[in-house]
PDB file of C-alpha atoms in Angstrom:
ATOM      1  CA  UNK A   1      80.254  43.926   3.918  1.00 39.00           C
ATOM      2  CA  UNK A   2      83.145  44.784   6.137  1.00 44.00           C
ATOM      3  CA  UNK A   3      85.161  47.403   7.812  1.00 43.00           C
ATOM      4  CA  UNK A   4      87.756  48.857   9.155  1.00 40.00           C
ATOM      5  CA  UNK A   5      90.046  46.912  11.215  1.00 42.00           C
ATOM      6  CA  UNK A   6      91.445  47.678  14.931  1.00 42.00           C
ATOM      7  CA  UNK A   7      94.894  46.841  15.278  1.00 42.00           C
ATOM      8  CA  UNK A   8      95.425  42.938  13.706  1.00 41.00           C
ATOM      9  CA  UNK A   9      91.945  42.180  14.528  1.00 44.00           C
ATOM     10  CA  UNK A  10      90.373  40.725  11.198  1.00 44.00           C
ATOM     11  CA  UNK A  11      87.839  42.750   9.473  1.00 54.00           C
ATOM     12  CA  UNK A  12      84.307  42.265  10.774  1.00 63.00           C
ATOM     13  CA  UNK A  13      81.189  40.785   8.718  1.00 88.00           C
ATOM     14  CA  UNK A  14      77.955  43.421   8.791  1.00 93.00           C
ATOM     15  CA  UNK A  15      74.795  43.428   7.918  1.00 95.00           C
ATOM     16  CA  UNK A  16      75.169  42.767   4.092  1.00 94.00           C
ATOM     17  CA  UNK A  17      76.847  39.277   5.152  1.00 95.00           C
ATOM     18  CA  UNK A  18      75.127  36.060   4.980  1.00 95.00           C
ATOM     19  CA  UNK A  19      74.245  34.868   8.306  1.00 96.00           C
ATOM     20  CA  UNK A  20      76.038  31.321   7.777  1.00 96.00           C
ATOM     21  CA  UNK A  21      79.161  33.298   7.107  1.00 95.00           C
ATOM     22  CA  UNK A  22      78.813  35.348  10.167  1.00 96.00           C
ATOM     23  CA  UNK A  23      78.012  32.741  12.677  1.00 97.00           C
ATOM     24  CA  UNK A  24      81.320  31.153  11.549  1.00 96.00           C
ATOM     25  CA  UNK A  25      83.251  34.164  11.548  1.00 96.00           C
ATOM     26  CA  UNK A  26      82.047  35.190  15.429  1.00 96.00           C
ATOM     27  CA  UNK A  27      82.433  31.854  16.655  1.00 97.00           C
ATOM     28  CA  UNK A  28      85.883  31.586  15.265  1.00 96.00           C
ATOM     29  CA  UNK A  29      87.062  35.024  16.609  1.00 96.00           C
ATOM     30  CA  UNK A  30      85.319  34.468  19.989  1.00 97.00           C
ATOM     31  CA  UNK A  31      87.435  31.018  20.307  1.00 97.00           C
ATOM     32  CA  UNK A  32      90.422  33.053  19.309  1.00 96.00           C
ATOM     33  CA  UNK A  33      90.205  36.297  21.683  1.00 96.00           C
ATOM     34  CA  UNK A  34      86.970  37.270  23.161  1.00 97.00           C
ATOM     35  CA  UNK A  35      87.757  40.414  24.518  1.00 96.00           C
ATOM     36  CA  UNK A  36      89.304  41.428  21.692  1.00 95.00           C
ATOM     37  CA  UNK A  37      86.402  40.228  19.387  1.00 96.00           C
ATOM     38  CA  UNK A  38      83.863  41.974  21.394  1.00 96.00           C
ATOM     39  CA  UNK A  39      85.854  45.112  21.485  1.00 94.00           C
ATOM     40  CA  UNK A  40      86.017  44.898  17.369  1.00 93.00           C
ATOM     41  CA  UNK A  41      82.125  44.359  17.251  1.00 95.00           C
ATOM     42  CA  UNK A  42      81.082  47.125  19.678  1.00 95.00           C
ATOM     43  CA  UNK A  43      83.776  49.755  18.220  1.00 93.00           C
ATOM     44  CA  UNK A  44      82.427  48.823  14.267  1.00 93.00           C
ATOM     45  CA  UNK A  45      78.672  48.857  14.917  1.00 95.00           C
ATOM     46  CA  UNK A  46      77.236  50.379  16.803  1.00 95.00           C
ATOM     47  CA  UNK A  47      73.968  47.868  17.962  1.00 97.00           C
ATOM     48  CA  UNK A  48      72.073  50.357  20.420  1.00 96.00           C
ATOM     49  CA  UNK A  49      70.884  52.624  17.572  1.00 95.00           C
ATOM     50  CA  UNK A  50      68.006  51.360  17.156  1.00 94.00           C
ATOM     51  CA  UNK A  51      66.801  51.882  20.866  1.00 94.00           C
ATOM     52  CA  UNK A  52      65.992  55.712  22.162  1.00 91.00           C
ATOM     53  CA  UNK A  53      68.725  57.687  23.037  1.00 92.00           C
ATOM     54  CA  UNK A  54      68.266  60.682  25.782  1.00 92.00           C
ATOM     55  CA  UNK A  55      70.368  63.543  25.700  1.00 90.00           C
ATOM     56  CA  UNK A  56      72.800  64.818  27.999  1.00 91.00           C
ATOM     57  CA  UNK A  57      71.493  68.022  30.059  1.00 88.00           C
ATOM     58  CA  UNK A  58      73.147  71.353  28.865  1.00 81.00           C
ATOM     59  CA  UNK A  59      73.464  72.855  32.244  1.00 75.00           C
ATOM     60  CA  UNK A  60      74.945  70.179  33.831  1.00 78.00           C
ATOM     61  CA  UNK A  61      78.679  68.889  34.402  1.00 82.00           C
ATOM     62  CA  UNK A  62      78.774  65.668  31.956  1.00 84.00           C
ATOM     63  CA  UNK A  63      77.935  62.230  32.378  1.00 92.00           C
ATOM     64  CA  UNK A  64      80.445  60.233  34.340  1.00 93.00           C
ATOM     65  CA  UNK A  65      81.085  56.869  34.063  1.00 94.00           C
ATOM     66  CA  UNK A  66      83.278  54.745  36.224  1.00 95.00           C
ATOM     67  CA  UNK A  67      84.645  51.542  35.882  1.00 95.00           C
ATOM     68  CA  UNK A  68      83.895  48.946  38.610  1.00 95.00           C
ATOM     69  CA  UNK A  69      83.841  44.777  38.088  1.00 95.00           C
ATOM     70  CA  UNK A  70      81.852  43.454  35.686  1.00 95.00           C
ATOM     71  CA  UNK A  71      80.931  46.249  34.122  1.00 96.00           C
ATOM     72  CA  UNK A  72      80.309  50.875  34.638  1.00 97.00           C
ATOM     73  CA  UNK A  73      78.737  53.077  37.791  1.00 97.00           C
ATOM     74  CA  UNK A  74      76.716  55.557  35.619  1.00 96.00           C
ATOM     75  CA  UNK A  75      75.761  58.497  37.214  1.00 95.00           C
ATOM     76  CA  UNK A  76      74.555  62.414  35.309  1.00 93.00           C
ATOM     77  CA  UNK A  77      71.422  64.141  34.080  1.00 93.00           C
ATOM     78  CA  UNK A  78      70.165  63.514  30.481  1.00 92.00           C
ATOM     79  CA  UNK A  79      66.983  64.622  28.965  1.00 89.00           C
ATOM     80  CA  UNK A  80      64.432  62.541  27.165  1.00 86.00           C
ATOM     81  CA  UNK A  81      63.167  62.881  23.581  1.00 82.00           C
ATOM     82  CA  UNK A  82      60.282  64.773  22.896  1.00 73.00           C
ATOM     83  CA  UNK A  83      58.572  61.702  21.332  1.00 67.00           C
ATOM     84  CA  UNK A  84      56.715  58.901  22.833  1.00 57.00           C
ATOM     85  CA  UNK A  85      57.625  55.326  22.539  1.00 58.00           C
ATOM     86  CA  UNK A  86      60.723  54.797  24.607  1.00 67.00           C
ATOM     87  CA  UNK A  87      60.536  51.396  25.191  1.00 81.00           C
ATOM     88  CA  UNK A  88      62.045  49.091  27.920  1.00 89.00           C
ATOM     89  CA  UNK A  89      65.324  50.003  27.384  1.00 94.00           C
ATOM     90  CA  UNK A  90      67.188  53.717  26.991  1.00 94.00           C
ATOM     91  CA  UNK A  91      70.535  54.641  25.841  1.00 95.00           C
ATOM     92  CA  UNK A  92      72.299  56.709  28.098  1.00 95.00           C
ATOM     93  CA  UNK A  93      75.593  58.637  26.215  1.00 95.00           C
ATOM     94  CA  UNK A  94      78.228  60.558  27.611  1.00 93.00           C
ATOM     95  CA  UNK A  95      79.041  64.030  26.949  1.00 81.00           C
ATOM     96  CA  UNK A  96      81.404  64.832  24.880  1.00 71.00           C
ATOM     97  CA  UNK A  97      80.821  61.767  22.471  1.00 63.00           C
ATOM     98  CA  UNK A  98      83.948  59.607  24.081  1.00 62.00           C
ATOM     99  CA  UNK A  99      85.402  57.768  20.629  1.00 61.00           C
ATOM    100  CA  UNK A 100      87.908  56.024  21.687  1.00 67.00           C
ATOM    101  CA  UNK A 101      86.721  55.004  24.550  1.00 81.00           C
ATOM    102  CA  UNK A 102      82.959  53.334  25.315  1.00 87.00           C
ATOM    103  CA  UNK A 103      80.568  56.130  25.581  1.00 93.00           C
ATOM    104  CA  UNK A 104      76.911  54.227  25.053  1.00 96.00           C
ATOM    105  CA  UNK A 105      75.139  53.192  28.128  1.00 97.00           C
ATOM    106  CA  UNK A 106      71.832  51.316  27.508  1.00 97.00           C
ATOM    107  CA  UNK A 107      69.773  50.541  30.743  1.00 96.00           C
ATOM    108  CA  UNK A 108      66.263  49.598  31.554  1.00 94.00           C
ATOM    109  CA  UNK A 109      64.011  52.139  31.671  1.00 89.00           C
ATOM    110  CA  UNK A 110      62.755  50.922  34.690  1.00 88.00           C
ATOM    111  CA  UNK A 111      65.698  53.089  36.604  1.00 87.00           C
ATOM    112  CA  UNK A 112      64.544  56.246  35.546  1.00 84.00           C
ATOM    113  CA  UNK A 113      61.988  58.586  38.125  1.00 79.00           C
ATOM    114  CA  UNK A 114      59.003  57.464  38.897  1.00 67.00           C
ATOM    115  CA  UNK A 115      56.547  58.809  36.244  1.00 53.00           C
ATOM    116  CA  UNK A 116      59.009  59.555  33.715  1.00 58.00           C
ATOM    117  CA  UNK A 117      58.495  59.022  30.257  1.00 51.00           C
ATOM    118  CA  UNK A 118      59.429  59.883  26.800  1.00 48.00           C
ATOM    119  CA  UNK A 119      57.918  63.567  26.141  1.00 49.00           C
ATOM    120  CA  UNK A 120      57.256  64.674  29.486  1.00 51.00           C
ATOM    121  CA  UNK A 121      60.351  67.394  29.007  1.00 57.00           C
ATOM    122  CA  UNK A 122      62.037  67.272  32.681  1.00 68.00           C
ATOM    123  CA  UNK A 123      65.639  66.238  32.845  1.00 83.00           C
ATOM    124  CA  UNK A 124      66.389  63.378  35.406  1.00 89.00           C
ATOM    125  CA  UNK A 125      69.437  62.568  37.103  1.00 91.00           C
ATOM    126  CA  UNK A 126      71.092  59.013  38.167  1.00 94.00           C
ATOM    127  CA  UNK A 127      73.542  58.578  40.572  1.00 94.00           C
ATOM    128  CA  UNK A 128      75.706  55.505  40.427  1.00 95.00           C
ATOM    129  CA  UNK A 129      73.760  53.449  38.179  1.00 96.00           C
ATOM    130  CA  UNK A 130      75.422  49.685  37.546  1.00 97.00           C
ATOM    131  CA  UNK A 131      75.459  49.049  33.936  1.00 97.00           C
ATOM    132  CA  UNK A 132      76.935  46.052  32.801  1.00 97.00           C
ATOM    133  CA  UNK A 133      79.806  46.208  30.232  1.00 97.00           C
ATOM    134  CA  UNK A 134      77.998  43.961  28.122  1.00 97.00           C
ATOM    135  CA  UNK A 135      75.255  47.128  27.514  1.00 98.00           C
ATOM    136  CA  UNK A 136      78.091  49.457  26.612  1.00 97.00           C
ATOM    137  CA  UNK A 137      78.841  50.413  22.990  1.00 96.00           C
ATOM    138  CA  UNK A 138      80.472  52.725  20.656  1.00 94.00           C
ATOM    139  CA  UNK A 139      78.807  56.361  19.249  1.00 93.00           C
ATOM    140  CA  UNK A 140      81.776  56.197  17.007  1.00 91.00           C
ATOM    141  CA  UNK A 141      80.456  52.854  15.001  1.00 92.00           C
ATOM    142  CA  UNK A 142      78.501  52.531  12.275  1.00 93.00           C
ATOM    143  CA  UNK A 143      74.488  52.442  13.547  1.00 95.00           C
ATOM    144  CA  UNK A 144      72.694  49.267  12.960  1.00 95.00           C
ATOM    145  CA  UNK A 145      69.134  49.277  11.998  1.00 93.00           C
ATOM    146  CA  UNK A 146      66.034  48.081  13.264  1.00 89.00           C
ATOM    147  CA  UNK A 147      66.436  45.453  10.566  1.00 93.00           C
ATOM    148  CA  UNK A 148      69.516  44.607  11.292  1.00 95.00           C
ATOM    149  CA  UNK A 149      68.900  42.935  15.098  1.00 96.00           C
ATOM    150  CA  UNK A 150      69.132  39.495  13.211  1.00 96.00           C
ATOM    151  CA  UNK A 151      72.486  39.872  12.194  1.00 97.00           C
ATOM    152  CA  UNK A 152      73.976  41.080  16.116  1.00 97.00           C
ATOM    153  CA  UNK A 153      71.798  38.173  17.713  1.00 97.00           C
ATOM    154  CA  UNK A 154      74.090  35.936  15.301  1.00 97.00           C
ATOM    155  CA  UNK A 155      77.322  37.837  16.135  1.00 97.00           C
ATOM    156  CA  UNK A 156      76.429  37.839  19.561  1.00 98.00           C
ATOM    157  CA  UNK A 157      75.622  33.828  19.788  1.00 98.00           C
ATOM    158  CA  UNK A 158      78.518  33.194  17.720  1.00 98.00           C
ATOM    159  CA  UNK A 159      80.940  34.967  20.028  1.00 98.00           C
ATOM    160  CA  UNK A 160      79.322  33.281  23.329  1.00 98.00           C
ATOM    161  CA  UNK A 161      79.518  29.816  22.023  1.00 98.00           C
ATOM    162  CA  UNK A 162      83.408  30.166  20.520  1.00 98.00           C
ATOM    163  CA  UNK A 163      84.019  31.794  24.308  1.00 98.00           C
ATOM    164  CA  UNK A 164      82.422  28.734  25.768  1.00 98.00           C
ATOM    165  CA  UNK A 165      84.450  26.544  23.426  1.00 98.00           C
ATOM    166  CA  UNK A 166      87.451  28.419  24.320  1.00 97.00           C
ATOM    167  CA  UNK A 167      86.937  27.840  28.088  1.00 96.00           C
ATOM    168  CA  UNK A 168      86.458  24.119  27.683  1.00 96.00           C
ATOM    169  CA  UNK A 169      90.313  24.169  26.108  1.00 96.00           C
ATOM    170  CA  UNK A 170      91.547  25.876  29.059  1.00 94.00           C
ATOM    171  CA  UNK A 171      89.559  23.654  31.518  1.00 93.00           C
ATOM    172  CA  UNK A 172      90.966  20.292  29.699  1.00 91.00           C
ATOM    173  CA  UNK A 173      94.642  21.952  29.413  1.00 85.00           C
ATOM    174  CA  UNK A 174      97.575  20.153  31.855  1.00 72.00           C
ATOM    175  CA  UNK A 175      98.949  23.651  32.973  1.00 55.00           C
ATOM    176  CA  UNK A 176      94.964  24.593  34.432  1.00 49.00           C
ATOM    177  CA  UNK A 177      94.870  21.017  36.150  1.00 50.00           C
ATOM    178  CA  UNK A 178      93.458  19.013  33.107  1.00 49.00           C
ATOM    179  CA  UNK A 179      95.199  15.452  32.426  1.00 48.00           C
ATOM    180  CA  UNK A 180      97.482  16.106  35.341  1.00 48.00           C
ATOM    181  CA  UNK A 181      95.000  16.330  38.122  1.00 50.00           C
ATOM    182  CA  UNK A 182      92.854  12.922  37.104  1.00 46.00           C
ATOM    183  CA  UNK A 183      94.735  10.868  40.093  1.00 48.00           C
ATOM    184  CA  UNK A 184      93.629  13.140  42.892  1.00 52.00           C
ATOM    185  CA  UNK A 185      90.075  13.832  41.531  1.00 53.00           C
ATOM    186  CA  UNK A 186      86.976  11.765  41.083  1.00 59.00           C
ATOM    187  CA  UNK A 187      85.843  13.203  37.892  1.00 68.00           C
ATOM    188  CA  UNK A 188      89.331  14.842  35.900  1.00 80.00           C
ATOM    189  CA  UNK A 189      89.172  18.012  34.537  1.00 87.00           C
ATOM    190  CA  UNK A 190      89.588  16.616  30.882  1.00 91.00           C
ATOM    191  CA  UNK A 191      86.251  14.453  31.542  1.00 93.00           C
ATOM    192  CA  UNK A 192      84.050  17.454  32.293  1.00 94.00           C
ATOM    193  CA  UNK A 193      85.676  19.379  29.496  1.00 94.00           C
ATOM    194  CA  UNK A 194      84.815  16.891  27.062  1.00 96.00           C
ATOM    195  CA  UNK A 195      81.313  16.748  28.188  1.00 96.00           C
ATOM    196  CA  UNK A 196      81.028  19.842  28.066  1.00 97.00           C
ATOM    197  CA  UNK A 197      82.394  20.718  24.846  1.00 97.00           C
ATOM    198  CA  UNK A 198      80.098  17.727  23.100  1.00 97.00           C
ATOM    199  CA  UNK A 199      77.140  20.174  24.527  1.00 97.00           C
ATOM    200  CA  UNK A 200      78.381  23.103  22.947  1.00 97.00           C
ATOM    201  CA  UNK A 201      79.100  21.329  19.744  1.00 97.00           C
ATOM    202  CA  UNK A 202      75.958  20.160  19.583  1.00 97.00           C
ATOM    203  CA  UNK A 203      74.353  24.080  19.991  1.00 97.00           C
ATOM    204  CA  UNK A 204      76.676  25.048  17.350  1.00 97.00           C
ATOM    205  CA  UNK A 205      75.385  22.663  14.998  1.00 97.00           C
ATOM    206  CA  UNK A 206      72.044  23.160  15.632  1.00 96.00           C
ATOM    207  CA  UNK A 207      72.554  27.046  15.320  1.00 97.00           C
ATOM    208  CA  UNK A 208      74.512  26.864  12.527  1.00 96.00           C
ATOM    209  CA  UNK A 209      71.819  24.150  10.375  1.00 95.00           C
ATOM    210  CA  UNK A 210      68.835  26.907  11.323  1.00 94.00           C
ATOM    211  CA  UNK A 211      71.586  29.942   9.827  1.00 94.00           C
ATOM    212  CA  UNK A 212      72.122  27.227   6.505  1.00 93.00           C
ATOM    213  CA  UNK A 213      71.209  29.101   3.236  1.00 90.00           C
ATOM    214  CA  UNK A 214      69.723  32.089   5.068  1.00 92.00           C
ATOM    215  CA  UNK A 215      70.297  35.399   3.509  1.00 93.00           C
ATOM    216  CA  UNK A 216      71.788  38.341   4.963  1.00 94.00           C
ATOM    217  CA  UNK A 217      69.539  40.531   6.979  1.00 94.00           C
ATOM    218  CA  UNK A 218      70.011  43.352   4.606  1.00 93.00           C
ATOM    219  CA  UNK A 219      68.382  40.860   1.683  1.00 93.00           C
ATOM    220  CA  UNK A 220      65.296  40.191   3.886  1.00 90.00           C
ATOM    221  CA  UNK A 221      64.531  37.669   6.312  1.00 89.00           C
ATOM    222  CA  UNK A 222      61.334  36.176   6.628  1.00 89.00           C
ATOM    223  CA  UNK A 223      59.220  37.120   9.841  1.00 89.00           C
ATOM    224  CA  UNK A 224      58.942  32.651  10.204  1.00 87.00           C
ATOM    225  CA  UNK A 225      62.960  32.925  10.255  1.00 88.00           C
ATOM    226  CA  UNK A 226      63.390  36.000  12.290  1.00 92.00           C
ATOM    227  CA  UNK A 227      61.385  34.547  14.969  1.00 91.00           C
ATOM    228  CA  UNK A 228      62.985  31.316  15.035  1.00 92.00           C
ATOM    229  CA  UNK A 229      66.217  32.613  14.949  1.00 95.00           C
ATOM    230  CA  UNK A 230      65.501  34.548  18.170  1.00 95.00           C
ATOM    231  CA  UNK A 231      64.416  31.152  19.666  1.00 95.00           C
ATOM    232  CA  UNK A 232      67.597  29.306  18.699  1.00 96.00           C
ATOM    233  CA  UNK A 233      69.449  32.711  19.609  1.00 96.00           C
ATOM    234  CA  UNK A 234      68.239  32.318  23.314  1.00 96.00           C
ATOM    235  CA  UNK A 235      68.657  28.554  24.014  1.00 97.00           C
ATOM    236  CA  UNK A 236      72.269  29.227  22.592  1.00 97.00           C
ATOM    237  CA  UNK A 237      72.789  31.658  25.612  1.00 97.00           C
ATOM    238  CA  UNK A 238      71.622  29.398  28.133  1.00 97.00           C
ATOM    239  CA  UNK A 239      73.766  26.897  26.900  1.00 97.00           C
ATOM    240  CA  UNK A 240      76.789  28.613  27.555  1.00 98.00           C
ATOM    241  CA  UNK A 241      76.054  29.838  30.606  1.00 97.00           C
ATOM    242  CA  UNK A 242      74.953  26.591  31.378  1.00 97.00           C
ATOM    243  CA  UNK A 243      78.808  25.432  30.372  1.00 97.00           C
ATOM    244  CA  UNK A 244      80.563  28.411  32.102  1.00 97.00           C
ATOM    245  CA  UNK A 245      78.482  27.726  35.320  1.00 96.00           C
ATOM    246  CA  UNK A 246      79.675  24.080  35.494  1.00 95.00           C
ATOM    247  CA  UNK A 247      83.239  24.746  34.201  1.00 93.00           C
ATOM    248  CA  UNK A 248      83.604  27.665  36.954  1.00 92.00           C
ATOM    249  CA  UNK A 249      81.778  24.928  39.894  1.00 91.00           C
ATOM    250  CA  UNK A 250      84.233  22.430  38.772  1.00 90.00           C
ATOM    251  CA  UNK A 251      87.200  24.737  38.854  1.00 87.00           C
ATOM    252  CA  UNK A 252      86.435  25.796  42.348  1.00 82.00           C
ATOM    253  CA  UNK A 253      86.044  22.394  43.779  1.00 78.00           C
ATOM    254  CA  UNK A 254      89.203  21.244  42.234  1.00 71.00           C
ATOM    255  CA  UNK A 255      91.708  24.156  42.675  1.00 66.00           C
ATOM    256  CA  UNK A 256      93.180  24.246  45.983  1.00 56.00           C
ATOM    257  CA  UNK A 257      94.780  27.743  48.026  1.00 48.00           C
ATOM    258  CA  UNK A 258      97.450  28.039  44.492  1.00 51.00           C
ATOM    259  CA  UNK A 259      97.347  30.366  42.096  1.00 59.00           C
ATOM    260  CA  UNK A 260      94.490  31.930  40.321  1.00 74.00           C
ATOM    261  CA  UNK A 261      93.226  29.774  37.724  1.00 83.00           C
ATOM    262  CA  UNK A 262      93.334  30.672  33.863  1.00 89.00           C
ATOM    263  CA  UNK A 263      89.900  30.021  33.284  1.00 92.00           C
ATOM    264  CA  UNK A 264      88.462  32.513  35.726  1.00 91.00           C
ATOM    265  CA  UNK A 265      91.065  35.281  33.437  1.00 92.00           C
ATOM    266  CA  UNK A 266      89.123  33.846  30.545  1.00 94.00           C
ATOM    267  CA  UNK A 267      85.058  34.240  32.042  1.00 95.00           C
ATOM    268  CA  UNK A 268      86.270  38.299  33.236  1.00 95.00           C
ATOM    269  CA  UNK A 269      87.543  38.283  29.821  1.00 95.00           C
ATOM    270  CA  UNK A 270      84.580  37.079  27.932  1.00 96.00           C
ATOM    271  CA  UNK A 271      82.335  38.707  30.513  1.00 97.00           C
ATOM    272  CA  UNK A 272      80.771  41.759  28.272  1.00 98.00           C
ATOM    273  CA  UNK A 273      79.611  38.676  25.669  1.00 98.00           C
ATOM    274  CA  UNK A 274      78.083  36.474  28.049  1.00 97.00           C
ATOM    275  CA  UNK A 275      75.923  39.405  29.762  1.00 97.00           C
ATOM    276  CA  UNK A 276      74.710  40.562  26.146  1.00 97.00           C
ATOM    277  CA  UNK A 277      73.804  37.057  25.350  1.00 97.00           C
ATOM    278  CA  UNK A 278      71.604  36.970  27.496  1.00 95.00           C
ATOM    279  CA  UNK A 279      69.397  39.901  26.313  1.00 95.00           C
ATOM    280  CA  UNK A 280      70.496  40.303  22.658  1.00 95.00           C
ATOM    281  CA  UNK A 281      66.782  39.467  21.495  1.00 94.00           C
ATOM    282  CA  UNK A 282      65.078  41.404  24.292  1.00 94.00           C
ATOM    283  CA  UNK A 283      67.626  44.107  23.812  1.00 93.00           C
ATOM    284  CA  UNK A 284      66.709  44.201  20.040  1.00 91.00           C
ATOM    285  CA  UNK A 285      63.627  42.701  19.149  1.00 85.00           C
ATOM    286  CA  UNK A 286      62.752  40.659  16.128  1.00 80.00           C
ATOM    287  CA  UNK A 287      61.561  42.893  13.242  1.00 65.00           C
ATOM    288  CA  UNK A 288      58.044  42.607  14.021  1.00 56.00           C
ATOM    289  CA  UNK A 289      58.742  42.743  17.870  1.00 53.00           C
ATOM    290  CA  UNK A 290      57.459  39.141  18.519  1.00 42.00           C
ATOM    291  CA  UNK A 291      58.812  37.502  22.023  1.00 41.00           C
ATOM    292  CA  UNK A 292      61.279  35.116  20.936  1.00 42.00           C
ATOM    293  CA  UNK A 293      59.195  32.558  23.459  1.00 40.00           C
ATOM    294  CA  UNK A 294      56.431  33.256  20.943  1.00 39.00           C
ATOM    295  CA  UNK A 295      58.402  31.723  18.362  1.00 41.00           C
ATOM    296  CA  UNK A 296      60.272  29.350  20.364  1.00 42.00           C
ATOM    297  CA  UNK A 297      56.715  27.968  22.089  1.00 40.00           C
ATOM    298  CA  UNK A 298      53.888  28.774  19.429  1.00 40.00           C
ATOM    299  CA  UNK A 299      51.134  31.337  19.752  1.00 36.00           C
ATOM    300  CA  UNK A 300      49.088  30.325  22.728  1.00 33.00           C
ATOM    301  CA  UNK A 301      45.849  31.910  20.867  1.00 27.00           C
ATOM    302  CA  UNK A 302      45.633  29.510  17.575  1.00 25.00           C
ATOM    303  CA  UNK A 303      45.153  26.727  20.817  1.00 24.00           C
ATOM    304  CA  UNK A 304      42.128  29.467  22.564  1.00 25.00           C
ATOM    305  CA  UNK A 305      40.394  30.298  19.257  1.00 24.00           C
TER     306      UNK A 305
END
């Protein structure tokens, strides 16, 4: 149920946890530290097992990754697997396994060659690829399952919304022009920050009532569950990013030629979390690989016959 732990960071929930218990948990720790939460996560599991992994070319100097904002300019030659089925998304390691560092790359499959799929045999190269640091993991963690996607949507959700939470505090606090600005501004800093945070609360509660009394993924989830989970799983993300957006807007038109303001230190911080939110069910798919808009809007074809 958990691990290891990374420096002070608290040990991490898994798979065997209870998904109630875990939403808490990631919410709390993403309030707390985000960067250092998401670090923990990605350095424990390792969530791009599941996907298909190429292989770095034998021939050739190793993968190279280097850092640029918001995320990793990939650029090597790997091989594909000799197996079909690699999906919309391919993970993209380094070479020697990096594990202390980040050393999984996941991008869309859509970058590779034109013509290039799983089993053809021909290495490909990239050259400068932009991957975000949200789609970056650890070879070093444990591997999740297939069955397992449930539990990293939750972690995943969890983490965005405590981030989001965390960035209303720093809007609403005096020292990032909160109380103390409300003379000079139309709407004050603490106004939007409350508004904000009353949206967020209410995602959190509704995440947290569909999570109530469900098992952990290890236990068995229904498919009914699984598939509404991945619906509540995506609104969740555009919520926050729905907060972030108007906390950032509001920052802008408020702060003047001073200093930079805490909560843009915050959004780089929490960056990696709100990039996977947005794919973490398209990323890994529910169990049966139903669209989470499938579950979220109903199966068009019971209406068709």
């Amino acid at each position: 149920m958990t691990t290891s732990t990374y420096g002070d960071h608290p040990k991490l929930l898994g798979p065997d946890t209870a998904l109630a218990r875990v939403f808490a948990f990631f919410e709390s720790e993403g309030h707390s530290d985000p960067a250092a939460a998401w670090q923990a996560l990605t350095r424990t599991w390792n969530w791009s097992a599941p996907l298909t992994t190429a292989v770095p070319h034998a021939d050739s100097p190793g993968p190279v990754a280097r850092p640029t904002p918001g995320g990793f300019a990939l650029s090597g030659q790997w091989c594909l697997p000799a197996y079909d089925g690699t999906g919309p998304w391919l993970v993209l390691p380094l070479a020697p396994a990096r594990y202390s560092t980040a050393d999984l790359f996941v991008v869309a499959a859509k970058v590779l060659p034109g013509g290039l799929t799983a089993g053809t045999g021909p290495a490909f190269r990239l050259e400068d690829v932009y991957v975000p640091a949200g789609f970056v993991t650890h070879a070093a963690g444990t591997p999740l399952g297939a069955g397992d996607a449930a539990f990293f949507w939750t972690a995943v959700a969890a983490l965005a919304l405590g981030t989001a939470r965390r960035m209303t505090d720093v809007l609403a606090a005096p020292a990032a022009g909160g109380a103390a600005d409300a003379p000079r501004r139309p709407v004050p800093s603490t106004a939007v920050a409350a508004e904000l945070a009353a949206v967020l609360q209410d995602e959190r509660l509704s995440l947290a009532a569909a999570l109530h009394g469900a098992p952990s993924v290890r236990q068995g989830l229904p498919a009914s569950v699984e598939e509404r989970l991945a619906a509540h799983v995506g609104r969740a993300g555009n919520t926050v990013h729905h907060v972030v957006a108007a906390a950032y807007e509001h920052t802008l038109a408020s702060t003047g030629s001073g200093g930079r303001h805490p909560l843009v230190n915050l959004i780089e911080a929490g960056s990696p979390i709100l990039q996977q939110v947005r794919y973490a069910t398209e990323l890994l798919l529910p169990h049966d690989r139903t669209s989470p808009r499938k579950a979220e809007h109903g199966d068009d074809r019971r209406i068709s016959g």
